[in-house]
């Protein structure tokens, strides 16, 4: 029966294990496949949580709202339906504000904490993590995967590869179908796909997404971050000395050296050169060499280094979130004293204010009135002055609605053409000719403001008004 190991022996054994693994590891520069090691820790758990946000891609189209699909981007009819709110081309300015908001949010977050979006929220990162996790489950740990890929084609290799690509393909196909579901009725789409009745456009987009997902998440992986993503190229100009990033504390870690008798050698820093920070990195960089283009701020190197420090009895934080100023011993400036962040936040506030204003003033129906120009007015034999108007009613709801048209502003005015309700077609603009007659003695000026008002007869709370002019002779 073997004697239980002492703490020092455990540290030595652990060091020998990771040194053996590190011996087969080198930094990848794009010429070969990276086999990232599975990381365990709080940042890895947080990544799985943030990645789960993308589940909305799969379940979002199936949410219902008053009997209809809650979110539907109806491109053929140029309508966006979002929980009963219909956004038409006339409201495109709000889309511009939404794009501005997210652009500034990305810039602000990058300035504060680096490529947090890349590491925790990017769809490429999420799908790549999922595909690597499945690969690890099917083919084994990195050493086994590397050996399997390098080995000859045996029955076992064929079985594992076939199973892996089958599972990957299922996920890729579901991704494509889920994407298309945002642009058409999701329930009907699934029925049409499996009965062969879906449009060629739907099948084509699903096929493109399937291939794209397999190539990007299964094949290119970190190379998409290196060579395809423009964000990797511009991130440098968004950083400053106050930006906090996963950083190697070279003051504490250097000089590096292996453990001797389970402890760092006299005069060495805390870094034992185990290369675990490289082993877990999905892009294969060495964080100890400073910030690099390949760093996506995923923080897995922090988890790996903390686990090693804990095993060898040293304080955690050799790799941690820190700014360049902190590494140089300077005081970190508060956010409200950083001009770049203040500019980003100001634009963010303005953009979100505009979006909120637009949503709260969007309305279900809108009316615009065009005054007839030829002629401006008609003097009738009964002593009244008549003006002609073209009333345009935009119905933003998902149903046809009966609308009542009224006008006010001059005593004794008579509105013709609105004796009965008109039906405003869903998602469309209807034009209606209206005449207004006013006794000549009630007119005090050449131009008099009048107000047109429309009311949804099914829901009187839905109204819209428009100011126009009534023209009369001098």
GROMACS .gro file of C-alpha atoms in nm:
model
  474
    1UNK     CA    1   0.000   0.000   0.000
    2UNK     CA    2   0.153   0.332  -0.113
    3UNK     CA    3   0.219   0.611   0.131
    4UNK     CA    4  -0.002   0.922   0.096
    5UNK     CA    5   0.168   1.205  -0.088
    6UNK     CA    6   0.282   1.513   0.096
    7UNK     CA    7   0.181   1.862  -0.020
    8UNK     CA    8   0.526   1.911  -0.175
    9UNK     CA    9   0.503   1.579  -0.360
   10UNK     CA   10   0.160   1.670  -0.494
   11UNK     CA   11   0.295   2.000  -0.624
   12UNK     CA   12   0.587   1.822  -0.789
   13UNK     CA   13   0.363   1.557  -0.948
   14UNK     CA   14   0.124   1.824  -1.076
   15UNK     CA   15   0.414   2.020  -1.224
   16UNK     CA   16   0.551   1.708  -1.397
   17UNK     CA   17   0.208   1.641  -1.550
   18UNK     CA   18   0.167   1.986  -1.695
   19UNK     CA   19   0.528   1.998  -1.815
   20UNK     CA   20   0.469   1.675  -2.004
   21UNK     CA   21   0.162   1.820  -2.168
   22UNK     CA   22   0.342   2.148  -2.247
   23UNK     CA   23   0.619   1.958  -2.422
   24UNK     CA   24   0.377   1.881  -2.708
   25UNK     CA   25   0.249   2.237  -2.730
   26UNK     CA   26   0.366   2.529  -2.941
   27UNK     CA   27   0.213   2.858  -3.043
   28UNK     CA   28   0.004   2.830  -3.359
   29UNK     CA   29   0.039   3.097  -3.624
   30UNK     CA   30  -0.235   2.975  -3.854
   31UNK     CA   31  -0.059   2.698  -4.043
   32UNK     CA   32  -0.224   2.414  -3.849
   33UNK     CA   33  -0.524   2.328  -3.638
   34UNK     CA   34  -0.540   2.441  -3.275
   35UNK     CA   35  -0.652   2.189  -3.015
   36UNK     CA   36  -0.752   2.407  -2.717
   37UNK     CA   37  -0.763   2.239  -2.380
   38UNK     CA   38  -1.087   2.243  -2.184
   39UNK     CA   39  -1.078   2.523  -1.924
   40UNK     CA   40  -1.255   2.512  -1.589
   41UNK     CA   41  -1.332   2.813  -1.373
   42UNK     CA   42  -1.556   3.113  -1.320
   43UNK     CA   43  -1.479   3.275  -1.656
   44UNK     CA   44  -1.555   2.953  -1.841
   45UNK     CA   45  -1.888   2.927  -1.658
   46UNK     CA   46  -1.967   3.290  -1.738
   47UNK     CA   47  -1.894   3.227  -2.107
   48UNK     CA   48  -2.145   2.942  -2.118
   49UNK     CA   49  -2.405   3.171  -1.958
   50UNK     CA   50  -2.346   3.455  -2.204
   51UNK     CA   51  -2.336   3.214  -2.498
   52UNK     CA   52  -2.681   3.090  -2.396
   53UNK     CA   53  -2.821   3.429  -2.502
   54UNK     CA   54  -2.799   3.295  -2.857
   55UNK     CA   55  -3.069   3.041  -2.771
   56UNK     CA   56  -3.308   3.323  -2.858
   57UNK     CA   57  -3.212   3.258  -3.220
   58UNK     CA   58  -3.380   2.918  -3.193
   59UNK     CA   59  -3.678   2.994  -2.967
   60UNK     CA   60  -3.746   3.361  -3.056
   61UNK     CA   61  -3.944   3.295  -3.377
   62UNK     CA   62  -4.184   3.065  -3.191
   63UNK     CA   63  -4.295   3.328  -2.940
   64UNK     CA   64  -4.656   3.432  -3.002
   65UNK     CA   65  -4.830   3.762  -2.942
   66UNK     CA   66  -5.208   3.795  -2.975
   67UNK     CA   67  -5.221   3.494  -3.204
   68UNK     CA   68  -4.937   3.609  -3.428
   69UNK     CA   69  -4.562   3.554  -3.438
   70UNK     CA   70  -4.422   3.797  -3.178
   71UNK     CA   71  -4.120   3.902  -3.386
   72UNK     CA   72  -4.138   3.888  -3.764
   73UNK     CA   73  -3.920   4.071  -4.015
   74UNK     CA   74  -4.151   4.067  -4.317
   75UNK     CA   75  -3.912   4.177  -4.592
   76UNK     CA   76  -4.146   4.119  -4.893
   77UNK     CA   77  -4.411   4.346  -4.740
   78UNK     CA   78  -4.148   4.584  -4.592
   79UNK     CA   79  -4.276   4.547  -4.237
   80UNK     CA   80  -4.115   4.462  -3.904
   81UNK     CA   81  -4.358   4.326  -3.644
   82UNK     CA   82  -4.226   4.335  -3.287
   83UNK     CA   83  -4.473   4.237  -3.014
   84UNK     CA   84  -4.769   4.414  -3.176
   85UNK     CA   85  -4.558   4.708  -3.290
   86UNK     CA   86  -4.526   4.742  -3.666
   87UNK     CA   87  -4.228   4.933  -3.805
   88UNK     CA   88  -4.254   5.042  -4.167
   89UNK     CA   89  -4.004   5.204  -4.406
   90UNK     CA   90  -4.122   5.546  -4.284
   91UNK     CA   91  -3.966   5.462  -3.946
   92UNK     CA   92  -3.623   5.368  -4.085
   93UNK     CA   93  -3.465   5.653  -3.888
   94UNK     CA   94  -3.517   5.442  -3.575
   95UNK     CA   95  -3.318   5.159  -3.732
   96UNK     CA   96  -3.035   5.406  -3.789
   97UNK     CA   97  -3.044   5.499  -3.420
   98UNK     CA   98  -3.042   5.133  -3.319
   99UNK     CA   99  -2.733   5.068  -3.533
  100UNK     CA  100  -2.567   5.380  -3.392
  101UNK     CA  101  -2.647   5.268  -3.038
  102UNK     CA  102  -2.489   4.925  -3.080
  103UNK     CA  103  -2.187   5.067  -3.261
  104UNK     CA  104  -2.122   5.312  -2.978
  105UNK     CA  105  -2.192   5.043  -2.717
  106UNK     CA  106  -1.929   4.822  -2.879
  107UNK     CA  107  -1.681   5.110  -2.886
  108UNK     CA  108  -1.751   5.206  -2.523
  109UNK     CA  109  -1.720   4.851  -2.394
  110UNK     CA  110  -1.399   4.797  -2.590
  111UNK     CA  111  -1.251   5.116  -2.449
  112UNK     CA  112  -1.336   5.005  -2.095
  113UNK     CA  113  -1.271   4.630  -2.102
  114UNK     CA  114  -1.136   4.527  -2.442
  115UNK     CA  115  -1.294   4.272  -2.673
  116UNK     CA  116  -1.554   4.153  -2.425
  117UNK     CA  117  -1.803   4.109  -2.709
  118UNK     CA  118  -1.564   3.877  -2.893
  119UNK     CA  119  -1.490   3.665  -2.590
  120UNK     CA  120  -1.836   3.637  -2.439
  121UNK     CA  121  -2.110   3.734  -2.686
  122UNK     CA  122  -1.992   3.687  -3.045
  123UNK     CA  123  -2.185   3.422  -3.240
  124UNK     CA  124  -1.859   3.296  -3.393
  125UNK     CA  125  -1.714   3.241  -3.046
  126UNK     CA  126  -2.034   3.079  -2.919
  127UNK     CA  127  -2.067   2.830  -3.204
  128UNK     CA  128  -1.694   2.756  -3.206
  129UNK     CA  129  -1.700   2.683  -2.832
  130UNK     CA  130  -1.997   2.452  -2.879
  131UNK     CA  131  -1.835   2.269  -3.170
  132UNK     CA  132  -1.508   2.225  -2.978
  133UNK     CA  133  -1.698   2.101  -2.672
  134UNK     CA  134  -1.875   1.840  -2.886
  135UNK     CA  135  -1.544   1.746  -3.051
  136UNK     CA  136  -1.393   1.698  -2.706
  137UNK     CA  137  -1.684   1.474  -2.603
  138UNK     CA  138  -1.666   1.260  -2.918
  139UNK     CA  139  -1.294   1.246  -2.998
  140UNK     CA  140  -1.140   1.303  -2.655
  141UNK     CA  141  -0.897   1.549  -2.499
  142UNK     CA  142  -0.655   1.753  -2.717
  143UNK     CA  143  -0.379   1.491  -2.711
  144UNK     CA  144  -0.621   1.223  -2.831
  145UNK     CA  145  -0.770   1.451  -3.096
  146UNK     CA  146  -0.425   1.540  -3.224
  147UNK     CA  147  -0.325   1.173  -3.238
  148UNK     CA  148  -0.654   1.078  -3.407
  149UNK     CA  149  -0.612   1.340  -3.681
  150UNK     CA  150  -0.251   1.238  -3.743
  151UNK     CA  151  -0.325   0.866  -3.749
  152UNK     CA  152  -0.444   0.645  -4.037
  153UNK     CA  153  -0.810   0.607  -4.131
  154UNK     CA  154  -0.938   0.320  -3.923
  155UNK     CA  155  -1.291   0.210  -3.846
  156UNK     CA  156  -1.276   0.390  -3.510
  157UNK     CA  157  -1.158   0.711  -3.673
  158UNK     CA  158  -1.432   0.695  -3.937
  159UNK     CA  159  -1.696   0.634  -3.669
  160UNK     CA  160  -1.586   0.929  -3.454
  161UNK     CA  161  -1.547   1.166  -3.747
  162UNK     CA  162  -1.884   1.068  -3.894
  163UNK     CA  163  -2.059   1.113  -3.559
  164UNK     CA  164  -1.892   1.450  -3.504
  165UNK     CA  165  -1.981   1.587  -3.845
  166UNK     CA  166  -2.334   1.452  -3.819
  167UNK     CA  167  -2.394   1.636  -3.491
  168UNK     CA  168  -2.227   1.950  -3.626
  169UNK     CA  169  -2.443   1.937  -3.939
  170UNK     CA  170  -2.763   1.901  -3.736
  171UNK     CA  171  -2.672   2.212  -3.537
  172UNK     CA  172  -2.578   2.398  -3.857
  173UNK     CA  173  -2.908   2.309  -4.026
  174UNK     CA  174  -3.105   2.414  -3.718
  175UNK     CA  175  -2.913   2.741  -3.719
  176UNK     CA  176  -3.011   2.805  -4.080
  177UNK     CA  177  -3.377   2.719  -4.025
  178UNK     CA  178  -3.391   2.934  -3.712
  179UNK     CA  179  -3.246   3.231  -3.900
  180UNK     CA  180  -3.499   3.203  -4.181
  181UNK     CA  181  -3.779   3.170  -3.922
  182UNK     CA  182  -3.734   3.535  -3.825
  183UNK     CA  183  -3.844   3.639  -4.176
  184UNK     CA  184  -4.151   3.420  -4.224
  185UNK     CA  185  -4.407   3.238  -4.012
  186UNK     CA  186  -4.193   2.991  -3.814
  187UNK     CA  187  -4.458   2.722  -3.772
  188UNK     CA  188  -4.552   2.730  -4.138
  189UNK     CA  189  -4.184   2.725  -4.240
  190UNK     CA  190  -4.115   2.401  -4.052
  191UNK     CA  191  -4.421   2.243  -4.212
  192UNK     CA  192  -4.320   2.361  -4.560
  193UNK     CA  193  -3.958   2.245  -4.521
  194UNK     CA  194  -4.045   1.888  -4.432
  195UNK     CA  195  -4.324   1.863  -4.692
  196UNK     CA  196  -4.106   2.008  -4.968
  197UNK     CA  197  -4.327   2.318  -5.011
  198UNK     CA  198  -4.083   2.585  -4.889
  199UNK     CA  199  -3.959   2.841  -5.139
  200UNK     CA  200  -3.628   2.802  -5.318
  201UNK     CA  201  -3.510   3.115  -5.136
  202UNK     CA  202  -3.573   2.951  -4.798
  203UNK     CA  203  -3.390   2.634  -4.897
  204UNK     CA  204  -3.104   2.838  -5.042
  205UNK     CA  205  -3.057   3.053  -4.731
  206UNK     CA  206  -3.072   2.746  -4.505
  207UNK     CA  207  -2.808   2.576  -4.720
  208UNK     CA  208  -2.582   2.884  -4.707
  209UNK     CA  209  -2.613   2.907  -4.329
  210UNK     CA  210  -2.548   2.536  -4.292
  211UNK     CA  211  -2.229   2.551  -4.496
  212UNK     CA  212  -2.124   2.880  -4.337
  213UNK     CA  213  -2.171   2.747  -3.984
  214UNK     CA  214  -1.974   2.432  -4.058
  215UNK     CA  215  -1.690   2.625  -4.222
  216UNK     CA  216  -1.667   2.908  -3.968
  217UNK     CA  217  -1.725   2.715  -3.644
  218UNK     CA  218  -1.595   2.375  -3.750
  219UNK     CA  219  -1.308   2.452  -3.984
  220UNK     CA  220  -1.181   2.812  -3.962
  221UNK     CA  221  -1.250   2.874  -3.592
  222UNK     CA  222  -0.983   3.113  -3.463
  223UNK     CA  223  -0.873   3.194  -3.817
  224UNK     CA  224  -1.205   3.376  -3.868
  225UNK     CA  225  -1.103   3.604  -3.579
  226UNK     CA  226  -0.755   3.654  -3.723
  227UNK     CA  227  -0.829   3.708  -4.090
  228UNK     CA  228  -1.203   3.764  -4.151
  229UNK     CA  229  -1.328   3.976  -3.862
  230UNK     CA  230  -1.269   4.351  -3.915
  231UNK     CA  231  -1.308   4.414  -3.542
  232UNK     CA  232  -0.972   4.244  -3.480
  233UNK     CA  233  -0.809   4.503  -3.705
  234UNK     CA  234  -0.958   4.813  -3.543
  235UNK     CA  235  -0.953   4.709  -3.177
  236UNK     CA  236  -0.611   4.864  -3.122
  237UNK     CA  237  -0.733   5.218  -3.181
  238UNK     CA  238  -1.009   5.167  -2.924
  239UNK     CA  239  -0.771   5.076  -2.642
  240UNK     CA  240  -0.591   5.317  -2.415
  241UNK     CA  241  -0.371   5.282  -2.107
  242UNK     CA  242  -0.678   5.266  -1.881
  243UNK     CA  243  -0.844   4.976  -2.068
  244UNK     CA  244  -0.859   4.667  -1.849
  245UNK     CA  245  -0.764   4.344  -2.027
  246UNK     CA  246  -0.647   3.992  -1.940
  247UNK     CA  247  -0.288   4.078  -1.848
  248UNK     CA  248   0.017   3.883  -1.736
  249UNK     CA  249   0.179   4.040  -1.428
  250UNK     CA  250   0.539   4.027  -1.547
  251UNK     CA  251   0.663   4.196  -1.227
  252UNK     CA  252   0.542   3.900  -1.028
  253UNK     CA  253   0.591   3.625  -1.285
  254UNK     CA  254   0.943   3.692  -1.414
  255UNK     CA  255   1.192   3.539  -1.438
  256UNK     CA  256   1.010   3.222  -1.529
  257UNK     CA  257   1.135   2.885  -1.417
  258UNK     CA  258   1.023   2.534  -1.348
  259UNK     CA  259   0.939   2.406  -1.006
  260UNK     CA  260   1.213   2.254  -0.795
  261UNK     CA  261   1.099   2.030  -0.515
  262UNK     CA  262   0.742   2.147  -0.573
  263UNK     CA  263   0.823   2.516  -0.538
  264UNK     CA  264   0.958   2.794  -0.763
  265UNK     CA  265   1.338   2.811  -0.756
  266UNK     CA  266   1.503   3.080  -0.548
  267UNK     CA  267   1.506   3.405  -0.745
  268UNK     CA  268   1.239   3.295  -0.993
  269UNK     CA  269   0.898   3.453  -1.027
  270UNK     CA  270   0.565   3.276  -0.982
  271UNK     CA  271   0.535   3.174  -1.350
  272UNK     CA  272   0.648   2.813  -1.377
  273UNK     CA  273   0.634   2.816  -1.759
  274UNK     CA  274   0.369   2.543  -1.767
  275UNK     CA  275   0.208   2.699  -2.079
  276UNK     CA  276  -0.142   2.619  -1.954
  277UNK     CA  277  -0.248   2.974  -2.045
  278UNK     CA  278  -0.154   2.891  -2.406
  279UNK     CA  279  -0.309   2.544  -2.396
  280UNK     CA  280  -0.658   2.676  -2.319
  281UNK     CA  281  -0.639   2.978  -2.554
  282UNK     CA  282  -0.879   2.929  -2.849
  283UNK     CA  283  -0.653   3.139  -3.073
  284UNK     CA  284  -0.325   2.985  -2.952
  285UNK     CA  285  -0.151   3.303  -2.835
  286UNK     CA  286   0.084   3.345  -2.539
  287UNK     CA  287  -0.066   3.614  -2.315
  288UNK     CA  288   0.271   3.649  -2.143
  289UNK     CA  289   0.403   3.820  -2.457
  290UNK     CA  290   0.163   4.112  -2.403
  291UNK     CA  291  -0.151   4.215  -2.586
  292UNK     CA  292  -0.186   4.069  -2.933
  293UNK     CA  293  -0.428   4.082  -3.221
  294UNK     CA  294  -0.539   3.726  -3.153
  295UNK     CA  295  -0.658   3.793  -2.796
  296UNK     CA  296  -1.038   3.789  -2.789
  297UNK     CA  297  -1.057   3.865  -2.415
  298UNK     CA  298  -1.218   3.529  -2.337
  299UNK     CA  299  -1.034   3.512  -1.999
  300UNK     CA  300  -0.978   3.137  -2.018
  301UNK     CA  301  -0.607   3.198  -1.956
  302UNK     CA  302  -0.704   3.352  -1.622
  303UNK     CA  303  -0.892   3.035  -1.522
  304UNK     CA  304  -0.599   2.815  -1.630
  305UNK     CA  305  -0.337   3.022  -1.447
  306UNK     CA  306  -0.546   3.051  -1.130
  307UNK     CA  307  -0.587   2.673  -1.123
  308UNK     CA  308  -0.208   2.628  -1.148
  309UNK     CA  309  -0.139   2.889  -0.879
  310UNK     CA  310  -0.384   2.716  -0.650
  311UNK     CA  311  -0.218   2.380  -0.709
  312UNK     CA  312   0.133   2.505  -0.632
  313UNK     CA  313   0.024   2.712  -0.334
  314UNK     CA  314   0.076   3.058  -0.484
  315UNK     CA  315  -0.170   3.354  -0.487
  316UNK     CA  316  -0.411   3.375  -0.779
  317UNK     CA  317  -0.403   3.667  -1.017
  318UNK     CA  318  -0.074   3.616  -1.197
  319UNK     CA  319  -0.290   3.663  -1.506
  320UNK     CA  320  -0.583   3.892  -1.433
  321UNK     CA  321  -0.787   4.181  -1.567
  322UNK     CA  322  -0.567   4.489  -1.537
  323UNK     CA  323  -0.476   4.805  -1.727
  324UNK     CA  324  -0.137   4.918  -1.848
  325UNK     CA  325  -0.149   5.198  -1.594
  326UNK     CA  326  -0.198   4.942  -1.316
  327UNK     CA  327   0.097   4.739  -1.440
  328UNK     CA  328   0.308   5.056  -1.434
  329UNK     CA  329   0.195   5.138  -1.080
  330UNK     CA  330  -0.021   5.434  -1.179
  331UNK     CA  331  -0.363   5.522  -1.041
  332UNK     CA  332  -0.657   5.407  -1.252
  333UNK     CA  333  -0.867   5.700  -1.372
  334UNK     CA  334  -1.241   5.686  -1.291
  335UNK     CA  335  -1.467   5.632  -1.593
  336UNK     CA  336  -1.620   5.978  -1.567
  337UNK     CA  337  -1.274   6.134  -1.611
  338UNK     CA  338  -1.193   5.951  -1.933
  339UNK     CA  339  -1.289   6.178  -2.229
  340UNK     CA  340  -1.324   5.894  -2.480
  341UNK     CA  341  -1.566   5.702  -2.259
  342UNK     CA  342  -1.766   6.019  -2.187
  343UNK     CA  343  -1.806   6.086  -2.560
  344UNK     CA  344  -1.923   5.729  -2.622
  345UNK     CA  345  -2.169   5.744  -2.332
  346UNK     CA  346  -2.310   6.077  -2.449
  347UNK     CA  347  -2.379   5.938  -2.796
  348UNK     CA  348  -2.530   5.626  -2.638
  349UNK     CA  349  -2.768   5.833  -2.426
  350UNK     CA  350  -2.874   6.043  -2.726
  351UNK     CA  351  -2.931   5.735  -2.940
  352UNK     CA  352  -3.133   5.547  -2.678
  353UNK     CA  353  -3.336   5.862  -2.607
  354UNK     CA  354  -3.423   5.888  -2.975
  355UNK     CA  355  -3.520   5.521  -2.989
  356UNK     CA  356  -3.744   5.554  -2.683
  357UNK     CA  357  -3.904   5.867  -2.826
  358UNK     CA  358  -3.965   5.693  -3.157
  359UNK     CA  359  -4.123   5.387  -2.998
  360UNK     CA  360  -4.347   5.588  -2.765
  361UNK     CA  361  -4.459   5.818  -3.049
  362UNK     CA  362  -4.482   5.555  -3.319
  363UNK     CA  363  -4.857   5.504  -3.298
  364UNK     CA  364  -5.066   5.233  -3.457
  365UNK     CA  365  -5.213   5.460  -3.723
  366UNK     CA  366  -5.087   5.775  -3.890
  367UNK     CA  367  -5.254   6.035  -4.108
  368UNK     CA  368  -5.111   6.283  -4.356
  369UNK     CA  369  -5.316   6.527  -4.560
  370UNK     CA  370  -5.231   6.674  -4.900
  371UNK     CA  371  -5.427   6.982  -5.007
  372UNK     CA  372  -5.557   6.988  -5.362
  373UNK     CA  373  -5.364   7.243  -5.569
  374UNK     CA  374  -5.573   7.276  -5.883
  375UNK     CA  375  -5.765   7.476  -5.782
  376UNK     CA  376  -5.688   7.579  -5.424
  377UNK     CA  377  -6.057   7.647  -5.360
  378UNK     CA  378  -6.393   7.656  -5.535
  379UNK     CA  379  -6.666   7.917  -5.478
  380UNK     CA  380  -6.995   7.729  -5.488
  381UNK     CA  381  -7.333   7.869  -5.586
  382UNK     CA  382  -7.473   7.807  -5.238
  383UNK     CA  383  -7.230   8.064  -5.090
  384UNK     CA  384  -6.980   7.815  -4.950
  385UNK     CA  385  -6.611   7.778  -5.020
  386UNK     CA  386  -6.490   7.425  -5.099
  387UNK     CA  387  -6.139   7.276  -5.057
  388UNK     CA  388  -6.029   6.933  -5.173
  389UNK     CA  389  -5.793   6.711  -4.969
  390UNK     CA  390  -5.622   6.377  -5.018
  391UNK     CA  391  -5.617   6.202  -4.678
  392UNK     CA  392  -5.353   5.928  -4.652
  393UNK     CA  393  -5.399   5.680  -4.366
  394UNK     CA  394  -5.118   5.443  -4.267
  395UNK     CA  395  -5.231   5.136  -4.072
  396UNK     CA  396  -4.935   4.989  -3.878
  397UNK     CA  397  -5.134   4.715  -3.709
  398UNK     CA  398  -5.160   4.353  -3.818
  399UNK     CA  399  -5.536   4.378  -3.889
  400UNK     CA  400  -5.771   4.576  -4.111
  401UNK     CA  401  -5.943   4.842  -3.903
  402UNK     CA  402  -6.247   5.072  -3.956
  403UNK     CA  403  -6.143   5.438  -3.931
  404UNK     CA  404  -6.352   5.751  -3.886
  405UNK     CA  405  -6.224   6.075  -4.046
  406UNK     CA  406  -6.320   6.409  -3.893
  407UNK     CA  407  -6.201   6.770  -3.924
  408UNK     CA  408  -6.240   7.083  -3.715
  409UNK     CA  409  -6.116   7.441  -3.702
  410UNK     CA  410  -6.380   7.662  -3.869
  411UNK     CA  411  -6.736   7.721  -3.757
  412UNK     CA  412  -6.998   7.561  -3.979
  413UNK     CA  413  -6.756   7.349  -4.180
  414UNK     CA  414  -6.904   7.046  -4.351
  415UNK     CA  415  -6.690   6.740  -4.427
  416UNK     CA  416  -6.793   6.531  -4.728
  417UNK     CA  417  -6.658   6.188  -4.816
  418UNK     CA  418  -6.643   6.066  -4.456
  419UNK     CA  419  -7.011   5.990  -4.403
  420UNK     CA  420  -6.921   5.625  -4.340
  421UNK     CA  421  -6.615   5.464  -4.187
  422UNK     CA  422  -6.333   5.375  -4.422
  423UNK     CA  423  -6.138   5.051  -4.388
  424UNK     CA  424  -5.764   5.095  -4.343
  425UNK     CA  425  -5.582   4.788  -4.475
  426UNK     CA  426  -5.321   4.631  -4.248
  427UNK     CA  427  -4.965   4.741  -4.310
  428UNK     CA  428  -5.064   4.968  -4.596
  429UNK     CA  429  -5.132   5.331  -4.676
  430UNK     CA  430  -5.476   5.413  -4.813
  431UNK     CA  431  -5.574   5.737  -4.992
  432UNK     CA  432  -5.917   5.894  -4.949
  433UNK     CA  433  -6.056   6.207  -5.115
  434UNK     CA  434  -6.231   6.447  -4.875
  435UNK     CA  435  -6.410   6.778  -4.948
  436UNK     CA  436  -6.466   7.051  -4.691
  437UNK     CA  437  -6.730   7.321  -4.743
  438UNK     CA  438  -6.741   7.633  -4.526
  439UNK     CA  439  -6.991   7.923  -4.539
  440UNK     CA  440  -6.810   8.226  -4.682
  441UNK     CA  441  -6.920   8.450  -4.395
  442UNK     CA  442  -6.740   8.225  -4.143
  443UNK     CA  443  -6.403   8.266  -4.315
  444UNK     CA  444  -6.186   8.544  -4.171
  445UNK     CA  445  -5.857   8.491  -4.361
  446UNK     CA  446  -5.710   8.362  -4.685
  447UNK     CA  447  -5.562   8.066  -4.498
  448UNK     CA  448  -5.710   7.912  -4.187
  449UNK     CA  449  -5.558   7.615  -3.997
  450UNK     CA  450  -5.779   7.310  -3.967
  451UNK     CA  451  -5.713   6.977  -3.792
  452UNK     CA  452  -5.788   6.638  -3.947
  453UNK     CA  453  -5.833   6.354  -3.702
  454UNK     CA  454  -5.871   5.979  -3.753
  455UNK     CA  455  -5.996   5.735  -3.492
  456UNK     CA  456  -5.988   5.356  -3.488
  457UNK     CA  457  -6.350   5.262  -3.431
  458UNK     CA  458  -6.253   4.929  -3.276
  459UNK     CA  459  -6.006   5.094  -3.037
  460UNK     CA  460  -6.079   5.464  -2.978
  461UNK     CA  461  -5.742   5.504  -2.800
  462UNK     CA  462  -5.570   5.471  -3.138
  463UNK     CA  463  -5.588   5.815  -3.296
  464UNK     CA  464  -5.380   6.042  -3.515
  465UNK     CA  465  -5.416   6.404  -3.624
  466UNK     CA  466  -5.269   6.633  -3.887
  467UNK     CA  467  -5.281   7.008  -3.933
  468UNK     CA  468  -5.360   7.142  -4.276
  469UNK     CA  469  -5.488   7.470  -4.425
  470UNK     CA  470  -5.821   7.587  -4.563
  471UNK     CA  471  -5.782   7.833  -4.851
  472UNK     CA  472  -6.031   8.105  -4.941
  473UNK     CA  473  -6.040   8.417  -5.162
  474UNK     CA  474  -5.916   8.751  -5.029
   0.00000   0.00000   0.00000
